[in-house]
PDB file of C-alpha atoms in Angstrom:
ATOM      1  CA  MET M 239       0.892 -13.988  13.671  1.00 95.00           C
ATOM      2  CA  THR M 240      -1.664 -17.236  14.086  1.00 95.00           C
ATOM      3  CA  TYR M 241      -4.107 -14.505  13.331  1.00 96.00           C
ATOM      4  CA  VAL M 242      -2.861 -13.796  10.238  1.00 96.00           C
ATOM      5  CA  ILE M 243      -2.270 -16.994   9.514  1.00 96.00           C
ATOM      6  CA  LEU M 244      -5.496 -18.322   9.728  1.00 95.00           C
ATOM      7  CA  THR M 245      -6.731 -15.992   7.156  1.00 94.00           C
ATOM      8  CA  ALA M 246      -4.696 -17.454   5.008  1.00 93.00           C
ATOM      9  CA  GLY M 247      -1.875 -14.616   5.014  1.00 94.00           C
ATOM     10  CA  ILE M 248       1.629 -14.177   6.239  1.00 95.00           C
ATOM     11  CA  ASP M 249       3.536 -11.331   7.895  1.00 95.00           C
ATOM     12  CA  ILE M 250       6.836 -10.925   7.928  1.00 95.00           C
ATOM     13  CA  SER M 251       6.670  -7.155   8.925  1.00 95.00           C
ATOM     14  CA  VAL M 252       6.744  -8.132  12.255  1.00 95.00           C
ATOM     15  CA  GLY M 253      10.698  -8.020  12.953  1.00 94.00           C
ATOM     16  CA  SER M 254      11.172  -4.444  11.704  1.00 95.00           C
ATOM     17  CA  ILE M 255       7.989  -3.116  13.241  1.00 96.00           C
ATOM     18  CA  VAL M 256       9.848  -4.464  16.918  1.00 96.00           C
ATOM     19  CA  GLY M 257      13.372  -2.783  15.876  1.00 94.00           C
ATOM     20  CA  PHE M 258      10.841   0.811  14.984  1.00 94.00           C
ATOM     21  CA  ALA M 259       8.522   0.501  18.026  1.00 95.00           C
ATOM     22  CA  SER M 260      12.073  -0.189  20.360  1.00 93.00           C
ATOM     23  CA  ILE M 261      13.729   3.145  18.860  1.00 93.00           C
ATOM     24  CA  VAL M 262      10.990   5.393  19.162  1.00 92.00           C
ATOM     25  CA  PHE M 263       9.589   4.394  22.469  1.00 92.00           C
ATOM     26  CA  ALA M 264      13.556   5.048  23.341  1.00 89.00           C
ATOM     27  CA  GLY M 265      13.529   8.274  21.125  1.00 87.00           C
ATOM     28  CA  CYS M 266      10.468   9.799  23.498  1.00 86.00           C
ATOM     29  CA  PHE M 267      12.664  10.335  26.871  1.00 84.00           C
ATOM     30  CA  GLN M 268      15.397  11.252  24.157  1.00 81.00           C
ATOM     31  CA  PRO M 269      14.429  13.180  21.210  1.00 77.00           C
ATOM     32  CA  SER M 270      17.627  14.449  21.147  1.00 77.00           C
ATOM     33  CA  GLY M 271      18.818  11.356  19.354  1.00 75.00           C
ATOM     34  CA  LEU M 272      16.312  11.277  17.138  1.00 81.00           C
ATOM     35  CA  VAL M 273      16.163  13.202  13.188  1.00 79.00           C
ATOM     36  CA  GLY M 274      13.715  14.035  11.010  1.00 76.00           C
ATOM     37  CA  PRO M 275       9.867  14.303  10.612  1.00 79.00           C
ATOM     38  CA  VAL M 276       9.353  11.867  14.240  1.00 77.00           C
ATOM     39  CA  ALA M 277      12.503  14.113  15.603  1.00 78.00           C
ATOM     40  CA  GLY M 278       9.490  16.538  15.810  1.00 81.00           C
ATOM     41  CA  ILE M 279       6.915  14.682  16.558  1.00 83.00           C
ATOM     42  CA  VAL M 280       8.629  12.702  19.203  1.00 83.00           C
ATOM     43  CA  SER M 281       9.801  15.997  20.948  1.00 82.00           C
ATOM     44  CA  VAL M 282       6.418  17.349  21.130  1.00 82.00           C
ATOM     45  CA  ILE M 283       5.580  14.156  23.405  1.00 80.00           C
ATOM     46  CA  ASN M 284       8.208  14.242  25.342  1.00 78.00           C
ATOM     47  CA  ARG M 285       7.641  17.495  26.323  1.00 80.00           C
ATOM     48  CA  ILE M 286       3.965  17.599  26.868  1.00 76.00           C
ATOM     49  CA  MET M 287       4.781  14.264  29.838  1.00 77.00           C
ATOM     50  CA  PRO M 288       4.592  14.957  33.010  1.00 73.00           C
ATOM     51  CA  HIS M 289       6.856  14.032  35.321  1.00 70.00           C
ATOM     52  CA  ASP M 290       5.441  11.331  37.141  1.00 70.00           C
ATOM     53  CA  HIS M 291       7.488   8.431  35.089  1.00 73.00           C
ATOM     54  CA  VAL M 292       4.918   5.617  35.279  1.00 78.00           C
ATOM     55  CA  LEU M 293       2.984   8.057  33.180  1.00 83.00           C
ATOM     56  CA  CYS M 294       5.499   9.009  30.972  1.00 83.00           C
ATOM     57  CA  ILE M 295       6.188   5.201  30.010  1.00 85.00           C
ATOM     58  CA  ILE M 296       2.236   4.788  29.466  1.00 87.00           C
ATOM     59  CA  ILE M 297       1.974   7.569  27.497  1.00 89.00           C
ATOM     60  CA  ALA M 298       5.154   7.180  25.646  1.00 89.00           C
ATOM     61  CA  SER M 299       4.129   3.219  25.129  1.00 92.00           C
ATOM     62  CA  VAL M 300       0.616   4.785  23.331  1.00 93.00           C
ATOM     63  CA  PHE M 301       2.279   6.629  20.906  1.00 92.00           C
ATOM     64  CA  VAL M 302       4.602   3.754  19.759  1.00 94.00           C
ATOM     65  CA  LEU M 303       0.911   1.806  20.197  1.00 96.00           C
ATOM     66  CA  PHE M 304      -0.323   4.212  17.741  1.00 96.00           C
ATOM     67  CA  LEU M 305       2.325   4.253  15.161  1.00 94.00           C
ATOM     68  CA  CYS M 306       2.306   0.376  14.930  1.00 96.00           C
ATOM     69  CA  ALA M 307      -1.141   0.219  14.206  1.00 97.00           C
ATOM     70  CA  LEU M 308      -0.286   2.689  11.727  1.00 97.00           C
ATOM     71  CA  LEU M 309       1.890   0.521  10.026  1.00 96.00           C
ATOM     72  CA  GLY M 310      -0.459  -2.595   9.876  1.00 96.00           C
ATOM     73  CA  LEU M 311      -3.282  -0.475   8.495  1.00 97.00           C
ATOM     74  CA  ILE M 312      -0.886  -0.174   5.311  1.00 96.00           C
ATOM     75  CA  ASN M 313      -0.366  -3.931   5.614  1.00 96.00           C
ATOM     76  CA  GLY M 314      -3.861  -4.616   5.985  1.00 96.00           C
ATOM     77  CA  VAL M 315      -5.407  -2.072   2.684  1.00 96.00           C
ATOM     78  CA  GLY M 316      -2.166  -3.445   0.953  1.00 96.00           C
ATOM     79  CA  ILE M 317      -3.340  -6.708   1.094  1.00 95.00           C
ATOM     80  CA  SER M 318      -7.708  -6.993   1.056  1.00 93.00           C
ATOM     81  CA  LYS M 319      -8.202  -3.754  -1.056  1.00 92.00           C
ATOM     82  CA  GLY M 320      -5.042  -2.636  -3.165  1.00 92.00           C
ATOM     83  CA  LYS M 321      -5.128  -7.337  -3.285  1.00 91.00           C
ATOM     84  CA  LEU M 322      -1.255  -7.389  -3.367  1.00 94.00           C
ATOM     85  CA  PRO M 323      -0.282 -11.345  -2.375  1.00 95.00           C
ATOM     86  CA  PRO M 324       0.716 -11.095   1.619  1.00 95.00           C
ATOM     87  CA  PHE M 325       3.894 -11.922   1.610  1.00 95.00           C
ATOM     88  CA  ILE M 326       4.584  -8.996  -1.706  1.00 96.00           C
ATOM     89  CA  MET M 327       2.829  -6.498   0.955  1.00 96.00           C
ATOM     90  CA  THR M 328       5.169  -7.180   3.609  1.00 96.00           C
ATOM     91  CA  MET M 329       8.149  -8.067   2.599  1.00 95.00           C
ATOM     92  CA  GLY M 330       7.973  -4.730   1.075  1.00 95.00           C
ATOM     93  CA  THR M 331       6.966  -3.201   4.169  1.00 96.00           C
ATOM     94  CA  LEU M 332       9.643  -4.826   6.474  1.00 95.00           C
ATOM     95  CA  THR M 333      12.362  -2.925   4.322  1.00 94.00           C
ATOM     96  CA  MET M 334      10.495  -0.026   4.300  1.00 95.00           C
ATOM     97  CA  ILE M 335       9.592  -0.080   7.681  1.00 95.00           C
ATOM     98  CA  LYS M 336      13.629  -1.114   8.792  1.00 93.00           C
ATOM     99  CA  GLY M 337      15.369   1.495   6.789  1.00 93.00           C
ATOM    100  CA  PHE M 338      13.052   4.399   8.461  1.00 91.00           C
ATOM    101  CA  ALA M 339      14.035   2.909  11.859  1.00 91.00           C
ATOM    102  CA  LEU M 340      18.112   3.493  10.995  1.00 92.00           C
ATOM    103  CA  LEU M 341      17.089   6.217   9.261  1.00 90.00           C
ATOM    104  CA  VAL M 342      15.580   8.183  12.349  1.00 88.00           C
ATOM    105  CA  CYS M 343      18.186   7.419  14.330  1.00 87.00           C
ATOM    106  CA  GLU M 344      21.449   7.329  11.757  1.00 84.00           C
ATOM    107  CA  ASP M 345      22.203   3.890  12.734  1.00 84.00           C
ATOM    108  CA  LYS M 346      22.982   4.532  15.828  1.00 86.00           C
ATOM    109  CA  PRO M 347      21.423   2.904  18.972  1.00 88.00           C
ATOM    110  CA  LEU M 348      19.700   4.802  22.074  1.00 86.00           C
ATOM    111  CA  PHE M 349      20.678   4.885  25.277  1.00 85.00           C
ATOM    112  CA  MET M 350      17.771   6.341  28.126  1.00 81.00           C
ATOM    113  CA  ASP M 351      18.253   8.786  30.144  1.00 75.00           C
ATOM    114  CA  VAL M 352      19.301   6.671  33.835  1.00 71.00           C
ATOM    115  CA  SER M 353      16.698   9.037  35.484  1.00 71.00           C
ATOM    116  CA  ILE M 354      13.828   6.905  34.151  1.00 74.00           C
ATOM    117  CA  ARG M 355      16.399   3.761  34.224  1.00 77.00           C
ATOM    118  CA  SER M 356      15.315   2.046  36.600  1.00 76.00           C
ATOM    119  CA  GLN M 357      11.594   1.778  36.184  1.00 78.00           C
ATOM    120  CA  ILE M 358      11.827   0.955  32.881  1.00 82.00           C
ATOM    121  CA  ASN M 359      14.583  -1.997  33.618  1.00 82.00           C
ATOM    122  CA  TRP M 360      11.713  -2.686  36.157  1.00 83.00           C
ATOM    123  CA  LEU M 361       8.799  -3.001  33.493  1.00 82.00           C
ATOM    124  CA  GLY M 362      10.842  -5.014  31.627  1.00 81.00           C
ATOM    125  CA  SER M 363      13.418  -7.144  34.112  1.00 82.00           C
ATOM    126  CA  GLY M 364      11.366  -6.829  37.199  1.00 82.00           C
ATOM    127  CA  ARG M 365       8.652  -9.663  39.199  1.00 87.00           C
ATOM    128  CA  VAL M 366       5.779  -9.561  40.589  1.00 88.00           C
ATOM    129  CA  LEU M 367       4.843 -12.444  43.256  1.00 88.00           C
ATOM    130  CA  GLY M 368       8.452 -14.154  41.496  1.00 88.00           C
ATOM    131  CA  ILE M 369       6.829 -14.192  37.664  1.00 90.00           C
ATOM    132  CA  PRO M 370       9.320 -12.252  34.851  1.00 89.00           C
ATOM    133  CA  ASN M 371       7.017  -8.788  34.206  1.00 89.00           C
ATOM    134  CA  PRO M 372       7.246 -10.263  30.445  1.00 90.00           C
ATOM    135  CA  VAL M 373       5.168 -13.682  30.902  1.00 90.00           C
ATOM    136  CA  ILE M 374       2.545 -11.856  32.712  1.00 93.00           C
ATOM    137  CA  VAL M 375       1.890  -9.409  29.816  1.00 93.00           C
ATOM    138  CA  TYR M 376       2.379 -12.667  27.672  1.00 92.00           C
ATOM    139  CA  ALA M 377       0.159 -14.042  29.403  1.00 93.00           C
ATOM    140  CA  ILE M 378      -2.457 -11.885  29.364  1.00 95.00           C
ATOM    141  CA  VAL M 379      -2.537 -11.326  25.940  1.00 94.00           C
ATOM    142  CA  THR M 380      -2.285 -15.080  24.903  1.00 94.00           C
ATOM    143  CA  VAL M 381      -5.716 -15.580  27.436  1.00 95.00           C
ATOM    144  CA  ILE M 382      -7.942 -11.827  25.630  1.00 95.00           C
ATOM    145  CA  PHE M 383      -6.818 -14.016  22.019  1.00 94.00           C
ATOM    146  CA  VAL M 384      -7.665 -17.320  23.251  1.00 94.00           C
ATOM    147  CA  ILE M 385     -11.134 -15.778  24.129  1.00 95.00           C
ATOM    148  CA  ILE M 386     -11.035 -13.318  21.335  1.00 95.00           C
ATOM    149  CA  LEU M 387     -10.441 -16.452  18.684  1.00 93.00           C
ATOM    150  CA  THR M 388     -12.943 -18.806  20.410  1.00 93.00           C
ATOM    151  CA  LYS M 389     -15.663 -17.249  21.998  1.00 93.00           C
ATOM    152  CA  THR M 390     -16.237 -14.448  19.473  1.00 94.00           C
ATOM    153  CA  VAL M 391     -17.933 -13.642  15.787  1.00 95.00           C
ATOM    154  CA  PHE M 392     -14.317 -11.953  15.303  1.00 94.00           C
ATOM    155  CA  GLY M 393     -12.739 -15.498  15.883  1.00 93.00           C
ATOM    156  CA  ARG M 394     -15.078 -17.214  13.263  1.00 94.00           C
ATOM    157  CA  TYR M 395     -15.185 -14.883  10.756  1.00 95.00           C
ATOM    158  CA  ILE M 396     -11.166 -14.976  11.060  1.00 94.00           C
ATOM    159  CA  ARG M 397     -11.056 -18.779  10.478  1.00 93.00           C
ATOM    160  CA  ALA M 398     -14.230 -18.677   7.510  1.00 94.00           C
ATOM    161  CA  ILE M 399     -11.805 -16.052   5.664  1.00 94.00           C
ATOM    162  CA  GLY M 400      -9.033 -18.546   5.393  1.00 93.00           C
ATOM    163  CA  GLY M 401     -10.814 -21.440   5.265  1.00 91.00           C
ATOM    164  CA  ASN M 402     -12.757 -19.651   2.084  1.00 92.00           C
ATOM    165  CA  GLU M 403     -12.539 -16.098   1.134  1.00 90.00           C
ATOM    166  CA  GLU M 404     -15.228 -16.399  -1.347  1.00 92.00           C
ATOM    167  CA  ALA M 405     -17.427 -18.423   0.317  1.00 93.00           C
ATOM    168  CA  ALA M 406     -16.891 -15.647   3.522  1.00 92.00           C
ATOM    169  CA  ARG M 407     -18.008 -12.866   1.582  1.00 93.00           C
ATOM    170  CA  VAL M 408     -20.716 -14.604   0.054  1.00 93.00           C
ATOM    171  CA  ALA M 409     -21.591 -15.238   3.255  1.00 92.00           C
ATOM    172  CA  GLY M 410     -22.012 -11.340   3.643  1.00 93.00           C
ATOM    173  CA  ILE M 411     -18.546 -10.857   5.720  1.00 92.00           C
ATOM    174  CA  ASN M 412     -16.619  -8.391   5.304  1.00 94.00           C
ATOM    175  CA  VAL M 413     -13.512 -10.041   4.448  1.00 94.00           C
ATOM    176  CA  SER M 414     -11.392  -6.679   3.699  1.00 94.00           C
ATOM    177  CA  LYS M 415     -12.310  -4.975   7.156  1.00 94.00           C
ATOM    178  CA  TYR M 416     -11.323  -8.265   8.589  1.00 95.00           C
ATOM    179  CA  THR M 417      -8.244  -8.672   6.787  1.00 95.00           C
ATOM    180  CA  THR M 418      -7.132  -5.735   7.828  1.00 96.00           C
ATOM    181  CA  ILE M 419      -7.972  -5.688  11.474  1.00 96.00           C
ATOM    182  CA  VAL M 420      -5.863  -8.794  11.942  1.00 96.00           C
ATOM    183  CA  TYR M 421      -2.891  -6.874  10.584  1.00 97.00           C
ATOM    184  CA  ILE M 422      -3.054  -4.013  12.672  1.00 97.00           C
ATOM    185  CA  ILE M 423      -3.408  -6.352  15.298  1.00 97.00           C
ATOM    186  CA  SER M 424       0.175  -8.219  14.196  1.00 96.00           C
ATOM    187  CA  ALA M 425       1.852  -4.770  14.136  1.00 97.00           C
ATOM    188  CA  VAL M 426       0.628  -4.161  17.636  1.00 97.00           C
ATOM    189  CA  LEU M 427       1.572  -6.875  19.293  1.00 96.00           C
ATOM    190  CA  ALA M 428       4.973  -6.588  17.201  1.00 96.00           C
ATOM    191  CA  GLY M 429       5.160  -2.940  19.097  1.00 96.00           C
ATOM    192  CA  LEU M 430       4.685  -4.182  22.813  1.00 96.00           C
ATOM    193  CA  ALA M 431       7.103  -6.681  22.255  1.00 94.00           C
ATOM    194  CA  GLY M 432       9.806  -3.909  21.020  1.00 94.00           C
ATOM    195  CA  ILE M 433       9.093  -1.943  23.845  1.00 94.00           C
ATOM    196  CA  LEU M 434       9.453  -4.573  26.670  1.00 93.00           C
ATOM    197  CA  ILE M 435      12.573  -5.399  25.218  1.00 92.00           C
ATOM    198  CA  THR M 436      13.442  -1.714  25.058  1.00 92.00           C
ATOM    199  CA  CYS M 437      12.649  -1.558  28.661  1.00 90.00           C
ATOM    200  CA  ARG M 438      14.769  -4.368  29.531  1.00 89.00           C
ATOM    201  CA  THR M 439      17.841  -3.446  28.104  1.00 86.00           C
ATOM    202  CA  ALA M 440      16.954   0.386  28.267  1.00 86.00           C
ATOM    203  CA  THR M 441      18.300   0.838  25.039  1.00 88.00           C
ATOM    204  CA  GLY M 442      16.860   1.692  22.331  1.00 88.00           C
ATOM    205  CA  GLU M 443      18.386  -0.811  18.899  1.00 90.00           C
ATOM    206  CA  PRO M 444      16.473  -0.053  14.989  1.00 90.00           C
ATOM    207  CA  THR M 445      17.630  -3.802  13.779  1.00 89.00           C
ATOM    208  CA  LEU M 446      16.441  -5.390  17.185  1.00 89.00           C
ATOM    209  CA  GLY M 447      13.732  -7.607  15.855  1.00 87.00           C
ATOM    210  CA  THR M 448      16.202  -8.676  12.657  1.00 86.00           C
ATOM    211  CA  SER M 449      14.561 -12.401  12.325  1.00 84.00           C
ATOM    212  CA  TYR M 450      12.118 -12.348  14.937  1.00 90.00           C
ATOM    213  CA  GLU M 451       9.434 -12.569  11.769  1.00 91.00           C
ATOM    214  CA  GLN M 452      11.150 -16.090  11.611  1.00 89.00           C
ATOM    215  CA  ASP M 453      10.384 -17.771  15.550  1.00 89.00           C
ATOM    216  CA  ALA M 454       7.052 -16.509  15.082  1.00 92.00           C
ATOM    217  CA  ILE M 455       5.717 -18.466  11.944  1.00 93.00           C
ATOM    218  CA  ALA M 456       7.587 -21.213  13.099  1.00 91.00           C
ATOM    219  CA  ALA M 457       5.801 -21.139  16.209  1.00 92.00           C
ATOM    220  CA  THR M 458       2.478 -20.526  14.570  1.00 94.00           C
ATOM    221  CA  VAL M 459       3.075 -23.639  12.148  1.00 93.00           C
ATOM    222  CA  ILE M 460       4.663 -26.187  14.848  1.00 91.00           C
ATOM    223  CA  GLY M 461       1.919 -25.452  16.774  1.00 91.00           C
ATOM    224  CA  GLY M 462      -0.523 -26.646  13.488  1.00 92.00           C
ATOM    225  CA  THR M 463      -1.701 -23.160  12.429  1.00 92.00           C
ATOM    226  CA  LEU M 464      -1.768 -24.081   8.022  1.00 92.00           C
ATOM    227  CA  LEU M 465      -0.288 -22.286   6.044  1.00 91.00           C
ATOM    228  CA  THR M 466      -3.274 -22.177   3.859  1.00 90.00           C
ATOM    229  CA  GLY M 467      -4.984 -20.764   6.676  1.00 89.00           C
ATOM    230  CA  GLY M 468      -8.782 -21.864   8.387  1.00 88.00           C
ATOM    231  CA  VAL M 469      -6.897 -24.268  10.539  1.00 90.00           C
ATOM    232  CA  GLY M 470      -5.128 -23.986  13.733  1.00 88.00           C
ATOM    233  CA  GLY M 471      -5.365 -21.917  17.151  1.00 88.00           C
ATOM    234  CA  MET M 472      -3.632 -20.609  19.719  1.00 91.00           C
ATOM    235  CA  TYR M 473      -3.200 -23.201  21.998  1.00 92.00           C
ATOM    236  CA  GLY M 474      -1.274 -25.161  18.988  1.00 93.00           C
ATOM    237  CA  THR M 475       0.745 -21.651  18.921  1.00 93.00           C
ATOM    238  CA  ILE M 476       1.313 -21.523  23.279  1.00 92.00           C
ATOM    239  CA  PHE M 477       3.140 -25.695  22.647  1.00 92.00           C
ATOM    240  CA  GLY M 478       5.484 -24.320  19.495  1.00 92.00           C
ATOM    241  CA  VAL M 479       6.219 -20.984  21.889  1.00 91.00           C
ATOM    242  CA  LEU M 480       7.476 -23.121  24.182  1.00 90.00           C
ATOM    243  CA  ILE M 481       9.578 -25.510  22.372  1.00 89.00           C
ATOM    244  CA  ILE M 482      11.435 -22.604  20.188  1.00 86.00           C
ATOM    245  CA  GLY M 483      11.729 -20.890  23.556  1.00 86.00           C
ATOM    246  CA  VAL M 484      12.989 -24.462  25.244  1.00 88.00           C
ATOM    247  CA  ILE M 485      15.249 -24.243  21.916  1.00 86.00           C
ATOM    248  CA  ASN M 486      17.151 -21.548  22.173  1.00 83.00           C
ATOM    249  CA  ASN M 487      17.601 -21.114  25.845  1.00 86.00           C
ATOM    250  CA  VAL M 488      18.772 -24.622  25.469  1.00 88.00           C
ATOM    251  CA  LEU M 489      21.256 -23.767  22.512  1.00 87.00           C
ATOM    252  CA  ASN M 490      22.672 -21.141  24.667  1.00 86.00           C
ATOM    253  CA  LEU M 491      22.838 -22.801  27.420  1.00 89.00           C
ATOM    254  CA  THR M 492      25.659 -25.042  26.129  1.00 88.00           C
ATOM    255  CA  ASN M 493      27.110 -22.541  24.325  1.00 86.00           C
ATOM    256  CA  VAL M 494      26.134 -23.198  20.793  1.00 84.00           C
ATOM    257  CA  SER M 495      27.431 -20.524  18.184  1.00 84.00           C
ATOM    258  CA  PRO M 496      24.579 -18.398  17.268  1.00 80.00           C
ATOM    259  CA  ASP M 497      25.349 -19.195  13.511  1.00 83.00           C
ATOM    260  CA  PHE M 498      24.739 -22.473  14.383  1.00 85.00           C
ATOM    261  CA  GLN M 499      21.607 -22.096  15.790  1.00 81.00           C
ATOM    262  CA  TYR M 500      19.782 -21.133  12.965  1.00 81.00           C
ATOM    263  CA  VAL M 501      20.457 -24.299  11.310  1.00 86.00           C
ATOM    264  CA  VAL M 502      18.890 -26.254  14.276  1.00 81.00           C
ATOM    265  CA  LYS M 503      16.175 -24.207  14.362  1.00 77.00           C
ATOM    266  CA  GLY M 504      15.799 -24.487  10.834  1.00 80.00           C
ATOM    267  CA  LEU M 505      15.833 -27.885  10.512  1.00 83.00           C
ATOM    268  CA  ILE M 506      13.215 -28.505  12.980  1.00 77.00           C
TER     269      ILE M 506
END
C-alpha cells in the first residue's frame, strides 16, 4: 500500500484479494470444494502435486500468487492505460473479486485435509528460534521493499511519479509500466497475507480480508505517506503497522466489542 500511495494511487481491492487467495490456496488441497473454471484448474494443480507436503505448499503458493499478480495487472492496466481513477478501478475489482471468491466456493468455507494440516499450521503458527513465522516473513518482505524503495532506480521512479506524473513522463520514465508494477506488487503481497492466514487456521475463507484495506491504508497514512503521493516511505509505515497492531491487541485484550473497535480505529 505504501508503494501504491507513493504513486498518488490507492488500492482498496486488497481485502478481497486476501479472501480470494485464501479460498484458492485451500482449494489446491481440497479441489472438490470449489466449482466453476477455477475448480478445473485447481484440480489439475492438485493432480500434479508431489507427495511431499512441503513441495505441495510451495506449488500451491506459487499458483495463488500468480493469480493474484494477474488481478494486480488488471488494476494496473485499468489505471495506467484505461486512465480510470485508482479509487474507482480498485473499488470495482474489490466487488468483483469478492463475488468471484464467493462463487467458486458457493459461499462456504473450505476446511483443509487433516493429512496436511500440521504442516500448514506450522507455516502460519509455528516459530523459528522463538519468533513466529508470520513475523519472520513480514521482516523479510519489509527489508526487501525498504531496500528497493531507498536504494534502487525503481524506488526513485515511484516517488517521481507520485510527486509529478507529467514531469516524470517528460523525464523519460515509463509511467504506465511502473504504475502497473506497483499494483501487481500490492496484489501479490495481499495474496501472501491470505496464504499465511489460511495456514494459521487451515481453513479457506472467501470473506477473510473484509476491511483489511482499511488497516493497510491507515497504517500507511499514520506512517506519514501522503495520499497526494511522492512523500513517505517504508520506515514510517512500519511504525504505522505497529500502532495499528498494538491498538488491535489492546482492544481485544480489554474485551472491547468488535463494533466499537471500528469506532476507535476510525477516530485515530
